[in-house]
Short mmCIF file of C-alpha atoms in Angstrom, two decimals:
data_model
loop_
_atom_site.label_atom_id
_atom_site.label_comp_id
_atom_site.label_asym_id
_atom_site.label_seq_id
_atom_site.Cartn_x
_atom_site.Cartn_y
_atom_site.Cartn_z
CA UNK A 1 189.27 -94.50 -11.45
CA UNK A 2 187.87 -92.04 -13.59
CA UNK A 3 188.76 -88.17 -13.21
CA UNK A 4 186.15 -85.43 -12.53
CA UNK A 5 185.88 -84.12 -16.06
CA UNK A 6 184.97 -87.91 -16.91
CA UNK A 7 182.82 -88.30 -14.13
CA UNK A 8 180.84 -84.81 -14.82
CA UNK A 9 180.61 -85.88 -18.83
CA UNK A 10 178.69 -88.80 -17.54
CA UNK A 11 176.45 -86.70 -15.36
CA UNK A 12 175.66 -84.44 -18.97
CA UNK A 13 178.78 -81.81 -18.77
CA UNK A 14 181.55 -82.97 -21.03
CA UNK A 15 184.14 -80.28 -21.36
CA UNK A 16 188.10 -79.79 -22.10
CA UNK A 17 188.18 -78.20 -19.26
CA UNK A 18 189.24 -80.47 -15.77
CA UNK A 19 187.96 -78.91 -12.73
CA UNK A 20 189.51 -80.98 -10.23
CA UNK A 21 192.04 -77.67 -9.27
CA UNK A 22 189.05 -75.52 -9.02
CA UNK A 23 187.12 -77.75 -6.82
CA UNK A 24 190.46 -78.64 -4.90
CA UNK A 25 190.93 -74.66 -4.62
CA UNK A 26 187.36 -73.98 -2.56
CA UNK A 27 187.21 -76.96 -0.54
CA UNK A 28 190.76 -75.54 0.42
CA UNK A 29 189.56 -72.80 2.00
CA UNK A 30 190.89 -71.63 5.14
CA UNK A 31 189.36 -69.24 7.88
CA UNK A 32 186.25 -71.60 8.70
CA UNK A 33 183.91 -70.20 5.74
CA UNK A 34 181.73 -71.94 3.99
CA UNK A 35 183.08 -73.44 0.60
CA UNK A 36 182.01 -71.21 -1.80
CA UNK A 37 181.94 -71.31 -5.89
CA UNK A 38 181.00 -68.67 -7.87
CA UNK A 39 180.02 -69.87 -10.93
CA UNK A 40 180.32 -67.24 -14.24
CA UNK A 41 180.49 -67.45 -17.87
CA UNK A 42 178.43 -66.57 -20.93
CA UNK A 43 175.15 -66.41 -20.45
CA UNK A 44 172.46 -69.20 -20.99
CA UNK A 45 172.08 -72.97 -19.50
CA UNK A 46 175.33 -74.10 -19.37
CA UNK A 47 176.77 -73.20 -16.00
CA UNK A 48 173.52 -74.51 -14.19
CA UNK A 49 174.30 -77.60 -16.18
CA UNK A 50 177.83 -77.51 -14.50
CA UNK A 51 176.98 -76.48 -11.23
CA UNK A 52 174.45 -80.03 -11.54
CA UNK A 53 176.66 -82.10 -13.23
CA UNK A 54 179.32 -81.30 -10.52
CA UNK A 55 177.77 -82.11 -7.85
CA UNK A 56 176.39 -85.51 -8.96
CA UNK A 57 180.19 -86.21 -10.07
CA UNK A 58 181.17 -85.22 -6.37
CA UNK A 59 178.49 -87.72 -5.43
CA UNK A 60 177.19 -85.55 -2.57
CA UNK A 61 174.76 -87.46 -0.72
CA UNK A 62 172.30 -84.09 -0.64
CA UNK A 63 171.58 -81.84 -3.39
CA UNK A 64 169.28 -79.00 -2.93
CA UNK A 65 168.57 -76.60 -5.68
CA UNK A 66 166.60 -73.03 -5.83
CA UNK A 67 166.45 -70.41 -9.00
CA UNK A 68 165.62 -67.35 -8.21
CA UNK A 69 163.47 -66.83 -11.55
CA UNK A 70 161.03 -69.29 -10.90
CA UNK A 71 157.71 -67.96 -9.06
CA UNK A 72 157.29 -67.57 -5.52
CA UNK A 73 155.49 -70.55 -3.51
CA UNK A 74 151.62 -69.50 -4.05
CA UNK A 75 150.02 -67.83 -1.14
CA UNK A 76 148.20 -70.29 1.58
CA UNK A 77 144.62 -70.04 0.86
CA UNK A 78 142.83 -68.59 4.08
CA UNK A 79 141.41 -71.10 6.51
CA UNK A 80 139.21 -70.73 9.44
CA UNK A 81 140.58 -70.67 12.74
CA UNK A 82 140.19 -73.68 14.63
CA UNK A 83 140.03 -71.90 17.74
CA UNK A 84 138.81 -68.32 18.04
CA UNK A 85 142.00 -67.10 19.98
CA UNK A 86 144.11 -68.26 17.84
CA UNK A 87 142.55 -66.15 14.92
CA UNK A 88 144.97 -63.99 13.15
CA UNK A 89 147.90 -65.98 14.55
CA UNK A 90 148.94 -68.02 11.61
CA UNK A 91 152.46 -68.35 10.63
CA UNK A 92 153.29 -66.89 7.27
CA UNK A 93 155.09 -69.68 5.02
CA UNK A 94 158.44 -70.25 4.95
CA UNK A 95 159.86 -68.45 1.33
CA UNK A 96 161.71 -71.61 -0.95
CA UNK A 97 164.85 -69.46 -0.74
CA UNK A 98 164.84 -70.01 3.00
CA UNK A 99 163.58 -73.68 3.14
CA UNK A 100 166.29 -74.82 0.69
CA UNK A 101 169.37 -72.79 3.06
CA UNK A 102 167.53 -74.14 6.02
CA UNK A 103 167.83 -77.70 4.73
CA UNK A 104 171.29 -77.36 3.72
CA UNK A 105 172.32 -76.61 7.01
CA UNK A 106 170.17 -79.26 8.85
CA UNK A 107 171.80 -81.71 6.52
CA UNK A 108 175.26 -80.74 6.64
CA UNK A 109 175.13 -81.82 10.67
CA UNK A 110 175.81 -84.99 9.40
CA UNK A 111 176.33 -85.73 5.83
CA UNK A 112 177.99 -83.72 2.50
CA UNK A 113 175.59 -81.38 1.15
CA UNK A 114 175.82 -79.18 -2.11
CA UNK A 115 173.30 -76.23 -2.26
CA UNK A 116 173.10 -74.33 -5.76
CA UNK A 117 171.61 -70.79 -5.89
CA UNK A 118 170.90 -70.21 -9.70
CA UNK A 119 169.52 -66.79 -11.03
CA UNK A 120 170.89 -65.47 -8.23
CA UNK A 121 170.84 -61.60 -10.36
CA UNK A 122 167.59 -62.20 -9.84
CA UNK A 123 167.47 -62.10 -6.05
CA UNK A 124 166.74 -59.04 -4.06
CA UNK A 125 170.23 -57.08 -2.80
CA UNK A 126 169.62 -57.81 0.62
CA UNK A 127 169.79 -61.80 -0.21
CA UNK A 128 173.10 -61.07 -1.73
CA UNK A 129 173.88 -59.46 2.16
CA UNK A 130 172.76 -62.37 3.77
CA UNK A 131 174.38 -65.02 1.90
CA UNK A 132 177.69 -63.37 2.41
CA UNK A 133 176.95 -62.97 6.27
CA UNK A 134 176.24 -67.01 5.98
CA UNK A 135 178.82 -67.90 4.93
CA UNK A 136 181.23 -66.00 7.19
CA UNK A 137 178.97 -67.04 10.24
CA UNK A 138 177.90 -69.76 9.22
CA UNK A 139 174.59 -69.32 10.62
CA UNK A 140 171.38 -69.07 8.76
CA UNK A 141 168.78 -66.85 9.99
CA UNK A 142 164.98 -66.41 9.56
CA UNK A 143 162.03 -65.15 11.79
CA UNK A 144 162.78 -65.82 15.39
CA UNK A 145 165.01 -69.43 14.24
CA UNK A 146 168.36 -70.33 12.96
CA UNK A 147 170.51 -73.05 11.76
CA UNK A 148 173.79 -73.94 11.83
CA UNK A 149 176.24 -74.78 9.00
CA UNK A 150 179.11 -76.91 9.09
CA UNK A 151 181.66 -75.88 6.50
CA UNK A 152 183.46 -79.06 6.58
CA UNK A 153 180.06 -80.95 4.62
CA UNK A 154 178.45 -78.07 3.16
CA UNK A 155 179.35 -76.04 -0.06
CA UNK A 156 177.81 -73.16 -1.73
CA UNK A 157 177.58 -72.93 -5.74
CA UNK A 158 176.57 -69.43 -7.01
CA UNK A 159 175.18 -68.87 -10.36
CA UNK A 160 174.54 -65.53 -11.60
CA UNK A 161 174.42 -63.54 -15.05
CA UNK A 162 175.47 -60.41 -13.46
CA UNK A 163 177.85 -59.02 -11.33
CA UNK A 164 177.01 -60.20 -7.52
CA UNK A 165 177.85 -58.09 -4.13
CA UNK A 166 181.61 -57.49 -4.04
CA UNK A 167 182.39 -59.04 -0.80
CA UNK A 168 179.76 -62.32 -1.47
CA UNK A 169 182.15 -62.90 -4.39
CA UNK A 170 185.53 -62.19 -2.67
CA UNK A 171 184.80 -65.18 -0.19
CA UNK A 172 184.37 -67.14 -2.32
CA UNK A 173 186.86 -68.62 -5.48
CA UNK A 174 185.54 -67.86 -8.92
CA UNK A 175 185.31 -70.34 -11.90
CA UNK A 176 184.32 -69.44 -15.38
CA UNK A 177 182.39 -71.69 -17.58
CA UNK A 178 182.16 -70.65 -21.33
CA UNK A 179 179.69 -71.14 -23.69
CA UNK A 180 181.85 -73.57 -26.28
CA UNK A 181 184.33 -76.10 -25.97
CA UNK A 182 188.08 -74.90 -25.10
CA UNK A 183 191.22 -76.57 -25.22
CA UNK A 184 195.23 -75.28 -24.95
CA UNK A 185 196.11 -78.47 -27.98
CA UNK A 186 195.37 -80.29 -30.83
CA UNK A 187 193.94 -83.49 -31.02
CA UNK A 188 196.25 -86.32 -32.50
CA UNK A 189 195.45 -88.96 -34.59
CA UNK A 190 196.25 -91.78 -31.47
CA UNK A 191 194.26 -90.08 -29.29
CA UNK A 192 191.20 -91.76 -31.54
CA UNK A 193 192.87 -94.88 -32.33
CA UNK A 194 194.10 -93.49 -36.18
CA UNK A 195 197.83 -93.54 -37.68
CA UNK A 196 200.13 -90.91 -39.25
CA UNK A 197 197.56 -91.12 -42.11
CA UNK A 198 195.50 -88.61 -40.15
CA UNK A 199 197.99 -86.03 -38.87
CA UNK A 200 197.52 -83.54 -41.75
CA UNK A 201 193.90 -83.66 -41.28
CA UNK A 202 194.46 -83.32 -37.61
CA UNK A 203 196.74 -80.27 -38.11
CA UNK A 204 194.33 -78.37 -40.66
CA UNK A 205 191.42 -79.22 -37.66
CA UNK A 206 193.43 -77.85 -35.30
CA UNK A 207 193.93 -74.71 -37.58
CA UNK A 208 190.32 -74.57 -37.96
CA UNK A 209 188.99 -74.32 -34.66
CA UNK A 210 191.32 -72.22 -32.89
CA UNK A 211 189.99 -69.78 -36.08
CA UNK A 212 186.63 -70.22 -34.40
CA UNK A 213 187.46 -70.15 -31.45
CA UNK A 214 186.17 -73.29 -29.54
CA UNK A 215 187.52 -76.90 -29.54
CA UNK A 216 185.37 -79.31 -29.86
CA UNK A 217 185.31 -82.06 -26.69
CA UNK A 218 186.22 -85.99 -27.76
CA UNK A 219 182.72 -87.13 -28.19
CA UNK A 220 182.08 -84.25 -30.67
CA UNK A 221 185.38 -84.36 -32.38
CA UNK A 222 184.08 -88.45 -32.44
CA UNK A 223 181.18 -87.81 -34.20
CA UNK A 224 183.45 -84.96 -36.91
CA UNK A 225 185.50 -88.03 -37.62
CA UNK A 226 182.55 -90.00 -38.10
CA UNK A 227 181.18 -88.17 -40.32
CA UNK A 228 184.36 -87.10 -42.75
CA UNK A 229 184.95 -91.08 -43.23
CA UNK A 230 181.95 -92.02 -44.27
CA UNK A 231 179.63 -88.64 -45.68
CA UNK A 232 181.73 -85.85 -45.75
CA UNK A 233 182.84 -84.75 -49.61
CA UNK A 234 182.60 -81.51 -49.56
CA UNK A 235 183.35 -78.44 -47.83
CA UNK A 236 179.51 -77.16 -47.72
CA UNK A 237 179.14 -80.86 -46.19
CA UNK A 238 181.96 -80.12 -44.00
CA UNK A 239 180.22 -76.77 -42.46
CA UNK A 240 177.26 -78.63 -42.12
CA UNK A 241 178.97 -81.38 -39.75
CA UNK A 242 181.03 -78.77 -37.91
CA UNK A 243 178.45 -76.98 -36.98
CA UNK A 244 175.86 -79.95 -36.13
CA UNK A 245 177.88 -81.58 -33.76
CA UNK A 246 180.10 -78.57 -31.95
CA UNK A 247 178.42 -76.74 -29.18
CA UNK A 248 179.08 -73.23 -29.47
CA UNK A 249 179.99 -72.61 -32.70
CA UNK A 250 179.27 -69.12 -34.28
CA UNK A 251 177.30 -69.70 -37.46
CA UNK A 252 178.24 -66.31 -39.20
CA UNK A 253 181.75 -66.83 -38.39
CA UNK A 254 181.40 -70.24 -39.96
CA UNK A 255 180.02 -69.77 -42.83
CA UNK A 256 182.01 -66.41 -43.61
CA UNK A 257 184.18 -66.10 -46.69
CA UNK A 258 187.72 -66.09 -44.34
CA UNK A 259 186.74 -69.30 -42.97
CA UNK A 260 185.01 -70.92 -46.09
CA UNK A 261 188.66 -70.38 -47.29
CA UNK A 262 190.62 -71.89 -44.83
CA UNK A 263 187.90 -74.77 -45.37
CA UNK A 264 188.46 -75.32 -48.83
CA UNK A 265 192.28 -75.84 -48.50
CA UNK A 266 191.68 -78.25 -45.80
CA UNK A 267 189.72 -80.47 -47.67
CA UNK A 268 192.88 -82.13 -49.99
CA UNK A 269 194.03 -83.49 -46.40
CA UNK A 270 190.54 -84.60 -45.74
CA UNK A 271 190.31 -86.61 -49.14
CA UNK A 272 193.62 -87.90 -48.64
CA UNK A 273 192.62 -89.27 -45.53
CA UNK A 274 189.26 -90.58 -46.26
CA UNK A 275 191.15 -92.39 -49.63
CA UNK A 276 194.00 -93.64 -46.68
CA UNK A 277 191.03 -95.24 -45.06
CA UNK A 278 189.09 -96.50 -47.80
CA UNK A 279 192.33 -98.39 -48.76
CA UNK A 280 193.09 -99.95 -45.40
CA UNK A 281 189.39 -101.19 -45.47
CA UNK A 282 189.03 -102.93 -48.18
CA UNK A 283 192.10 -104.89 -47.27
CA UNK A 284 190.02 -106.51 -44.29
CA UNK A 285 188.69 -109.59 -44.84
CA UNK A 286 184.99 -109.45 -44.71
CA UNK A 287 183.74 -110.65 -41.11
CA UNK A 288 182.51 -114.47 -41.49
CA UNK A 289 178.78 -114.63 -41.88
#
């Protein structure tokens, strides 16, 4: 069976990271809340990409979804009364924030439900009140109606670029997605199928990117590999592949004279390795035509 961080790199989110403790940690919580994640990390895309990708990797029957940054639903255009007394008695339209918490709840009675609030800096203070009332009560209100959570099927993801309301973000358990690639080791050469041959190259890899600062995941480590066997010659080649293929790479930092450095000794390991290769090749028989 394969683990969350496989499941959510399959759903678009492929990371060094494994959130199965995190996820473990909210659903875990006690005092009859509603499961709350607050999602945070560098700004841009990325954590509503996790937030998404995690809940398709949960495989929660119901996803609902609402940014605060996108417009307001249009005003309803005026229409004439269909009966005189009724004039002036129209019901003013449900806002999306509402409709989407609404929904949550109604389908929560019965199945799993995952609601993500994105943008939610965006929102007025008094949301950020409301929210944290809902999910200590459990109980949605709006105009004279309200609806009722269950906190066993329903759970909250909060995305925000800024700070949100103390005690919103206390209830809840906090993750933090960052903009590149971590990772606490190295790569080794069998965790891509190579042989001592590679562990030198490995190493001065290794070296490199904790330099930059990110690690790249397998698939873009993959492609790295790819590339040093069969186009890689240089070290200006060798920028150009690390930074085309590693998310979150800073460019400046890359190309700077401290790193260029550390580049250029790396690349007797890499020649070594891509003459180790070239050797073991040609000693394959060609495949029959």
């Amino acid at each position: 069976m394969k683990t969350l961080r496989e499941r959510m790199a399959d759903n678009g989110f492929e990371s060094n990271i494994d959130y199965a403790h995190h996820v473990e940690c909210v659903l875990a919580q006690a005092g009859g809340v509603i499961p709350t994640l607050n999602v945070e990390g560098d700004s841009g895309r990325r954590k509503t990409a996790f937030a998404n990708a995690l809940a398709a990797a949960l495989e929660v029957p119901h996803v609902l979804y609402h940014d605060f940054t996108q417009a307001q639903d249009p005003a309803p255009t005026a229409q004439p009364a269909s009966n005189p007394e009724e004039e002036g008695r129209e019901e003013p339209p449900i806002p999306a924030f509402d409709r989407e918490v609404s929904s949550a709840c109604a389908y929560s009675e019965g199945e799993r439900t995952i609601l993500i609030l994105d943008q939610l800096q965006a929102a007025d203070f008094r949301e950020h009140l409301r929210l944290y009332r809902f999910v200590v009560d459990r109980e949605w209100s709006m105009g004279g109606s309200s609806f009722v959570a269950s906190p066993e099927r329903l759970m909250l993801l909060l995305i925000s670029e800024e700070p949100i309301y103390h005690s919103l973000k206390k209830v809840g358990f906090t993750v933090w997605v960052p903009r590149a690639s971590v990772g606490e080791a190295d790569y080794r050469p069998e965790d891509f199928g190579l042989g001592p041959e590679a562990e030198g190259l490995l190493a001065g890899l290794g070296e490199l990117f904790r330099a930059l600062g990110v690690q790249p995941t397998p698939s873009e480590f993959r492609r790295l590999l790819d590339d040093i066997r069969n186009r890689v010659r240089t070290r200006e080649e060798l920028t150009h592949s690390i930074f085309g293929w590693t998310e979150g790479i800073d460019h400046t930092l890359l190309v700077s004279d401290a790193i260029q450095q550390r580049m250029e000794r790396l690349m007797p390991e890499l020649w070594e390795f891509v003459g180790s290769e070239h050797v073991e090749l040609s000693g394959v028989p060609p495949d029959p035509e």
